[in-house]
Coordinates of C-alpha atoms and ligand atoms in Angstrom, one line a residue:
M10 CA -8.0 21.7 3.8
S11 CA -4.2 22.1 4.3
N12 CA -2.4 22.1 7.7
N13 CA 0.9 22.2 5.8
L14 CA 1.9 18.9 7.5
L15 CA 4.3 18.1 4.7
T16 CA 5.6 21.6 3.8
G17 CA 9.3 21.2 2.7
K18 CA 9.0 17.4 2.3
K19 CA 9.8 15.6 -0.9
G20 CA 8.5 12.1 -1.7
I21 CA 8.2 9.4 -4.3
I22 CA 4.7 7.9 -4.9
F23 CA 4.5 4.4 -6.6
G24 CA 1.3 3.0 -8.0
A25 CA -1.1 5.7 -9.1
L26 CA -2.9 4.0 -12.0
D27 CA -6.2 5.9 -12.2
E28 CA -8.4 8.2 -10.1
K29 CA -9.5 5.2 -7.9
S30 CA -6.0 4.3 -6.9
I31 CA -5.1 4.8 -3.3
A32 CA -1.7 6.2 -4.5
W33 CA -3.6 8.7 -6.7
K34 CA -5.5 10.0 -3.6
T35 CA -2.4 10.0 -1.5
A36 CA -0.5 12.1 -4.1
L37 CA -3.4 14.7 -4.0
A38 CA -3.4 14.7 -0.2
C39 CA 0.4 15.1 0.0
H40 CA 0.3 17.9 -2.5
T41 CA -2.4 19.6 -0.5
Q42 CA -0.3 19.3 2.6
G43 CA 2.6 21.1 0.9
A44 CA 4.8 18.2 -0.3
Q45 CA 6.8 18.0 -3.5
I46 CA 6.3 14.7 -5.4
V47 CA 7.7 12.5 -8.0
L48 CA 5.2 10.0 -9.5
T49 CA 6.2 6.6 -10.8
N50 CA 4.6 3.5 -12.2
A51 CA 5.4 0.5 -14.4
P52 CA 6.0 1.6 -18.1
V53 CA 2.9 -0.5 -19.1
A54 CA 0.7 1.5 -16.7
L55 CA 2.1 4.8 -17.9
R56 CA 1.1 4.0 -21.5
M57 CA -2.5 4.2 -20.4
G58 CA -1.8 8.0 -20.0
E59 CA -4.1 8.6 -17.0
I60 CA -1.2 9.5 -14.7
N61 CA -0.5 12.7 -16.7
K62 CA -3.7 14.2 -15.4
L63 CA -2.5 13.6 -11.8
A64 CA 1.0 14.9 -12.7
D65 CA -0.6 18.2 -13.8
A66 CA -2.7 18.4 -10.7
V67 CA 0.2 17.9 -8.3
Q68 CA 2.9 19.5 -10.5
A69 CA 5.0 16.3 -10.4
P70 CA 7.3 14.7 -13.0
V71 CA 6.6 11.1 -13.9
V72 CA 9.4 8.6 -14.0
G73 CA 8.7 5.1 -15.3
A74 CA 10.0 2.2 -13.3
D75 CA 9.2 -1.5 -13.1
V76 CA 9.5 -2.0 -9.4
T77 CA 11.2 -5.4 -9.8
N78 CA 14.0 -3.9 -11.9
M79 CA 17.0 -2.6 -9.9
D80 CA 18.3 -0.5 -12.8
D81 CA 14.9 1.2 -13.2
L82 CA 14.8 1.9 -9.4
K83 CA 18.3 3.4 -9.4
K84 CA 17.4 5.7 -12.3
L85 CA 14.2 6.7 -10.5
F86 CA 16.0 7.6 -7.3
E87 CA 18.7 9.5 -9.2
E88 CA 16.2 11.5 -11.2
S89 CA 14.1 12.2 -8.1
Q90 CA 17.2 13.5 -6.2
K91 CA 18.1 15.6 -9.2
H92 CA 14.5 17.0 -9.4
F93 CA 14.4 17.8 -5.6
G94 CA 18.0 19.0 -5.5
G95 CA 18.6 16.7 -2.5
G96 CA 17.4 13.7 -0.5
I97 CA 14.0 12.1 -0.2
D98 CA 11.7 12.3 2.9
F99 CA 9.0 9.8 2.1
V100 CA 8.1 6.9 -0.2
L101 CA 4.7 5.3 -0.8
H102 CA 4.7 1.7 -2.0
S103 CA 1.2 1.1 -3.3
I104 CA 1.7 -1.9 -5.6
G105 CA 0.1 -5.2 -5.8
M106 CA -0.3 -7.8 -8.6
S107 CA -1.2 -11.5 -8.5
V108 CA -0.5 -13.6 -11.6
N109 CA -2.3 -16.6 -10.3
V110 CA -5.4 -14.6 -9.5
R111 CA -5.2 -12.9 -12.9
K112 CA -5.0 -16.3 -14.6
G113 CA -7.8 -17.8 -12.5
K114 CA -5.7 -20.4 -10.7
H115 CA -7.0 -21.7 -7.4
Y116 CA -4.7 -21.4 -4.4
T117 CA -4.4 -25.1 -4.1
E118 CA -3.3 -25.4 -7.8
M119 CA -0.9 -22.5 -7.7
N120 CA 1.6 -22.2 -10.6
Y121 CA 4.9 -21.6 -8.7
E122 CA 6.6 -19.6 -11.5
W123 CA 3.7 -17.1 -11.5
N124 CA 3.8 -17.1 -7.7
Q125 CA 7.5 -16.0 -7.8
K126 CA 6.5 -13.1 -10.0
T127 CA 3.7 -12.2 -7.6
F128 CA 6.0 -12.2 -4.7
D129 CA 8.6 -10.2 -6.6
I130 CA 6.1 -7.4 -7.6
S131 CA 4.0 -7.3 -4.5
A132 CA 6.4 -8.0 -1.7
M133 CA 10.2 -8.2 -2.4
S134 CA 9.8 -5.0 -4.4
L135 CA 9.6 -3.2 -1.1
H136 CA 13.0 -4.7 -0.3
K137 CA 14.3 -3.6 -3.7
V138 CA 13.0 0.0 -3.2
L139 CA 14.6 0.2 0.3
R140 CA 17.8 -1.4 -0.8
T141 CA 18.1 1.1 -3.7
A142 CA 17.6 4.0 -1.3
W143 CA 20.0 2.4 1.2
D144 CA 22.8 1.8 -1.3
M145 CA 22.4 5.4 -2.6
D146 CA 21.9 6.9 0.8
A147 CA 18.9 8.6 -0.8
L148 CA 16.5 8.9 2.2
N149 CA 16.9 11.8 4.6
E150 CA 17.1 11.3 8.4
W151 CA 13.6 10.8 9.9
G152 CA 12.4 9.8 6.5
S153 CA 9.2 7.6 6.3
V154 CA 8.3 4.7 4.0
V155 CA 4.8 3.3 3.9
A156 CA 3.6 0.2 2.0
L157 CA 0.0 -0.8 1.7
T158 CA -1.2 -4.2 2.8
Y159 CA -4.3 -6.2 3.7
I160 CA -5.5 -8.2 6.7
A161 CA -5.4 -11.4 4.7
A162 CA -1.7 -11.5 5.9
Q163 CA -3.1 -12.5 9.3
R164 CA -6.4 -14.1 8.7
V165 CA -7.8 -16.4 5.9
F166 CA -9.8 -14.8 3.1
P167 CA -9.9 -17.7 0.7
D168 CA -10.3 -15.7 -2.5
Y169 CA -7.4 -13.4 -1.7
N170 CA -5.3 -16.4 -2.9
E171 CA -1.5 -16.1 -3.0
M172 CA -1.7 -12.4 -2.3
A173 CA -2.3 -13.3 1.4
D174 CA 1.2 -14.8 1.4
A175 CA 2.6 -11.9 -0.5
K176 CA 1.2 -9.5 2.0
A177 CA 2.6 -11.5 4.9
L178 CA 6.1 -11.3 3.3
L179 CA 5.6 -7.5 2.6
E180 CA 4.9 -6.9 6.2
S181 CA 7.9 -8.9 7.3
V182 CA 10.2 -7.0 4.9
A183 CA 8.8 -3.7 6.4
R184 CA 9.7 -4.9 9.9
S185 CA 13.1 -6.3 9.1
F186 CA 14.3 -3.4 6.9
G187 CA 12.7 -1.0 9.2
Y188 CA 15.0 -2.2 12.0
H189 CA 18.1 -1.7 9.9
Y190 CA 17.1 1.7 8.4
G191 CA 16.0 2.9 11.9
V192 CA 19.4 2.1 13.4
R193 CA 21.3 3.5 10.5
K194 CA 19.5 6.7 9.8
K195 CA 16.3 7.0 11.9
V196 CA 14.2 6.2 8.8
R197 CA 10.9 4.6 9.7
V198 CA 9.1 1.9 7.7
N199 CA 5.5 0.8 8.3
T200 CA 2.7 -1.0 6.5
V201 CA -0.9 0.3 6.5
S202 CA -3.5 -2.4 6.4
Q203 CA -6.4 -0.8 4.5
S204 CA -10.1 -1.8 4.3
P205 CA -11.3 -3.3 1.0
T206 CA -11.5 -0.4 -1.4
R207 CA -13.0 -0.2 -4.9
T208 CA -9.9 0.1 -7.1
T209 CA -8.6 -1.8 -10.1
A210 CA -6.4 -4.1 -7.9
G211 CA -9.2 -4.5 -5.3
S212 CA -11.9 -5.4 -7.8
G213 CA -9.6 -8.2 -9.1
V214 CA -10.5 -10.3 -6.0
K215 CA -13.2 -12.8 -6.7
G216 CA -16.6 -11.9 -5.1
F217 CA -15.3 -8.4 -4.2
D218 CA -18.8 -6.9 -3.8
A219 CA -19.8 -9.4 -1.2
F220 CA -16.4 -9.0 0.4
I221 CA -16.7 -5.2 0.7
D222 CA -20.3 -5.4 2.0
Y223 CA -19.3 -7.9 4.7
A224 CA -16.4 -5.7 5.8
E225 CA -18.7 -2.7 5.9
K226 CA -21.0 -4.6 8.3
M227 CA -18.1 -5.9 10.4
S228 CA -16.5 -2.5 11.0
A229 CA -17.7 -0.2 13.8
L230 CA -16.9 2.9 11.7
G231 CA -17.6 1.2 8.3
N232 CA -15.0 0.7 5.6
A233 CA -12.2 3.3 5.5
T234 CA -12.2 5.1 2.1
A235 CA -9.2 5.6 -0.1
E236 CA -9.3 9.3 0.7
D237 CA -9.0 8.5 4.4
C238 CA -6.2 6.1 3.8
A239 CA -4.4 8.9 1.9
N240 CA -4.8 11.2 4.9
Y241 CA -3.5 8.5 7.3
C242 CA -0.4 8.1 5.0
V243 CA 0.1 11.9 5.3
T244 CA 0.3 11.6 9.1
L245 CA 2.8 8.8 8.7
F246 CA 4.9 10.9 6.4
S247 CA 4.7 13.9 8.7
D248 CA 6.9 14.8 11.7
L249 CA 3.9 14.0 14.0
S250 CA 4.7 10.2 13.9
R251 CA 8.5 10.2 14.1
Y252 CA 8.7 7.2 16.6
V253 CA 6.3 4.9 14.8
T254 CA 8.2 2.3 12.9
M255 CA 8.2 -1.5 12.0
Q256 CA 4.5 -1.5 12.6
N257 CA 1.6 -3.0 10.7
L258 CA -1.1 -0.3 11.3
F259 CA -4.8 -1.2 10.7
H260 CA -6.7 1.5 8.9
D261 CA -10.0 -0.4 8.7
G262 CA -12.7 1.2 10.8
G263 CA -12.3 -1.4 13.6
F264 CA -12.7 -4.6 11.4
S265 CA -9.4 -6.3 12.6
L266 CA -10.5 -6.4 16.3
T267 CA -14.2 -7.3 15.8
G268 CA -15.3 -10.9 16.3
V269 CA -18.8 -10.4 15.1
S270 CA -21.1 -7.4 14.8
E271 CA -24.8 -6.8 15.3
A272 CA -25.1 -5.9 11.6
V273 CA -23.6 -9.3 10.5
I274 CA -25.8 -11.2 13.0
K275 CA -28.9 -9.4 11.8
S276 CA -28.0 -10.2 8.2
I277 CA -27.9 -14.0 8.7
I278 CA -30.4 -14.7 11.5
P279 CA -34.1 -13.8 11.3
P280 CA -35.1 -11.0 13.8
S281 CA -37.5 -13.4 15.6
E282 CA -34.7 -15.8 16.4
I283 CA -32.4 -12.9 17.7
E284 CA -35.2 -11.9 20.1
N285 CA -35.4 -15.6 21.4
T286 CA -31.6 -15.8 21.8
T287 CA -31.3 -12.6 23.7
A288 CA -34.4 -13.2 25.9
Ligands
NAD29 N1 -8.2 -2.0 -3.0 C1 -8.2 -2.7 -1.9 O1 -9.2 -3.3 -1.5 C2 -6.9 -2.8 -1.1 C3 -7.0 -3.1 0.3 C4 -5.9 -3.2 1.1 C5 -4.6 -3.0 0.5 N2 -4.6 -2.6 -0.9 C6 -3.3 -2.4 -1.5 O2 -3.1 -1.1 -1.9 C7 -2.1 -1.0 -2.9 C8 -2.6 -0.2 -4.1 O3 -3.6 -0.9 -4.7 P1 -5.0 -0.1 -5.2 O4 -6.1 -0.8 -4.6 O5 -4.8 1.3 -5.2 O6 -5.0 -0.6 -6.8 P2 -4.4 -0.1 -8.1 O7 -4.7 -1.1 -9.1 O8 -4.9 1.3 -8.4 O9 -2.8 0.0 -7.8 C9 -1.9 -1.1 -8.0 C10 -0.7 -0.5 -8.7 O10 0.4 -1.4 -8.8 C11 1.1 -1.1 -10.0 N3 2.1 -2.1 -10.4 C12 1.8 -3.4 -10.7 N4 2.9 -4.0 -11.2 C13 3.9 -3.1 -11.1 C14 5.3 -3.2 -11.4 N5 5.9 -4.3 -11.8 N6 6.0 -2.0 -11.2 C15 5.5 -0.9 -10.7 N7 4.2 -0.8 -10.4 C16 3.4 -1.9 -10.6 C17 0.0 -0.9 -10.9 O11 0.4 -0.2 -12.1 C18 -1.0 0.0 -10.1 O12 -0.7 1.4 -10.2 C19 -1.8 -2.5 -3.2 O13 -0.6 -2.9 -2.5 C20 -3.0 -3.2 -2.7 O14 -2.7 -4.6 -2.4 C21 -5.7 -2.5 -1.6

């Protein structure tokens, strides 16, 4: 259903790998709400060819860009401005990759060269995207930039490994650059902290099935789906959230503020003992 929340808006969406990707669902939701889109992903991801299906569905050009490469980013913004015939209103940064996780390195045995690459792709890339837009003055006044993150930036989830540190850095970049971009051009920058979601990146986390079941039990509303995350991003790109900036916004069904839930207690303590405890 469309409320035309993004009619007339033009945006770049990073990170649609396949139909499960949060970026994929966000592109569909933005298109439904009337936005014009440019899709982008790393050249290696584009070679898989899946993105062309999405490009057809949302009538968007696809421009390859490695998010760590400033020349690629400049070309992406130039081509996007040319395509739109003007400035850009919103950007979704939906990118994450951990080299140490991929190579099975435990957090305590981290390879620091791989760690630099992880930080570059998963966190400093947001700075690079914002810096490129800043240098080119490519974002329109009241523009909106959203990057996706996870609560491991605030709390320990041991198997999330170095990505926890990457997400903490990502959230800090959003805050710091959000300040400067707000002052200069009323552009807002936020991170959305999403529930665990079954995607290619998500499933890379060790023990993901147990992880997602636990989060489901710990969230009053249950885990937020990728489609709901996409809809939330739409509201942040729309004019209905113009004064929200420099925030880390939890989109997690209540998980972040729950100490323990009845469902979790029931799953670890036999019912007879619960009765004794509450009597
Ligand atoms: N899935 C989850 O459980 C979950 C939860 C919270 C936050 N997130 C975050 O959501 C975002 C999107 O992930 P997803 O779950 O949709 O998985 P996904 O695997 O579909 O998306 C990750 C994307 O990052 C892209 N990418 C990797 N290296 C790149 C590079 N050098 N240049 C450009 N793009 C590159 C990949 O091609 C892919 O499209 C990530 O930031 C992730 O950390 C995911």
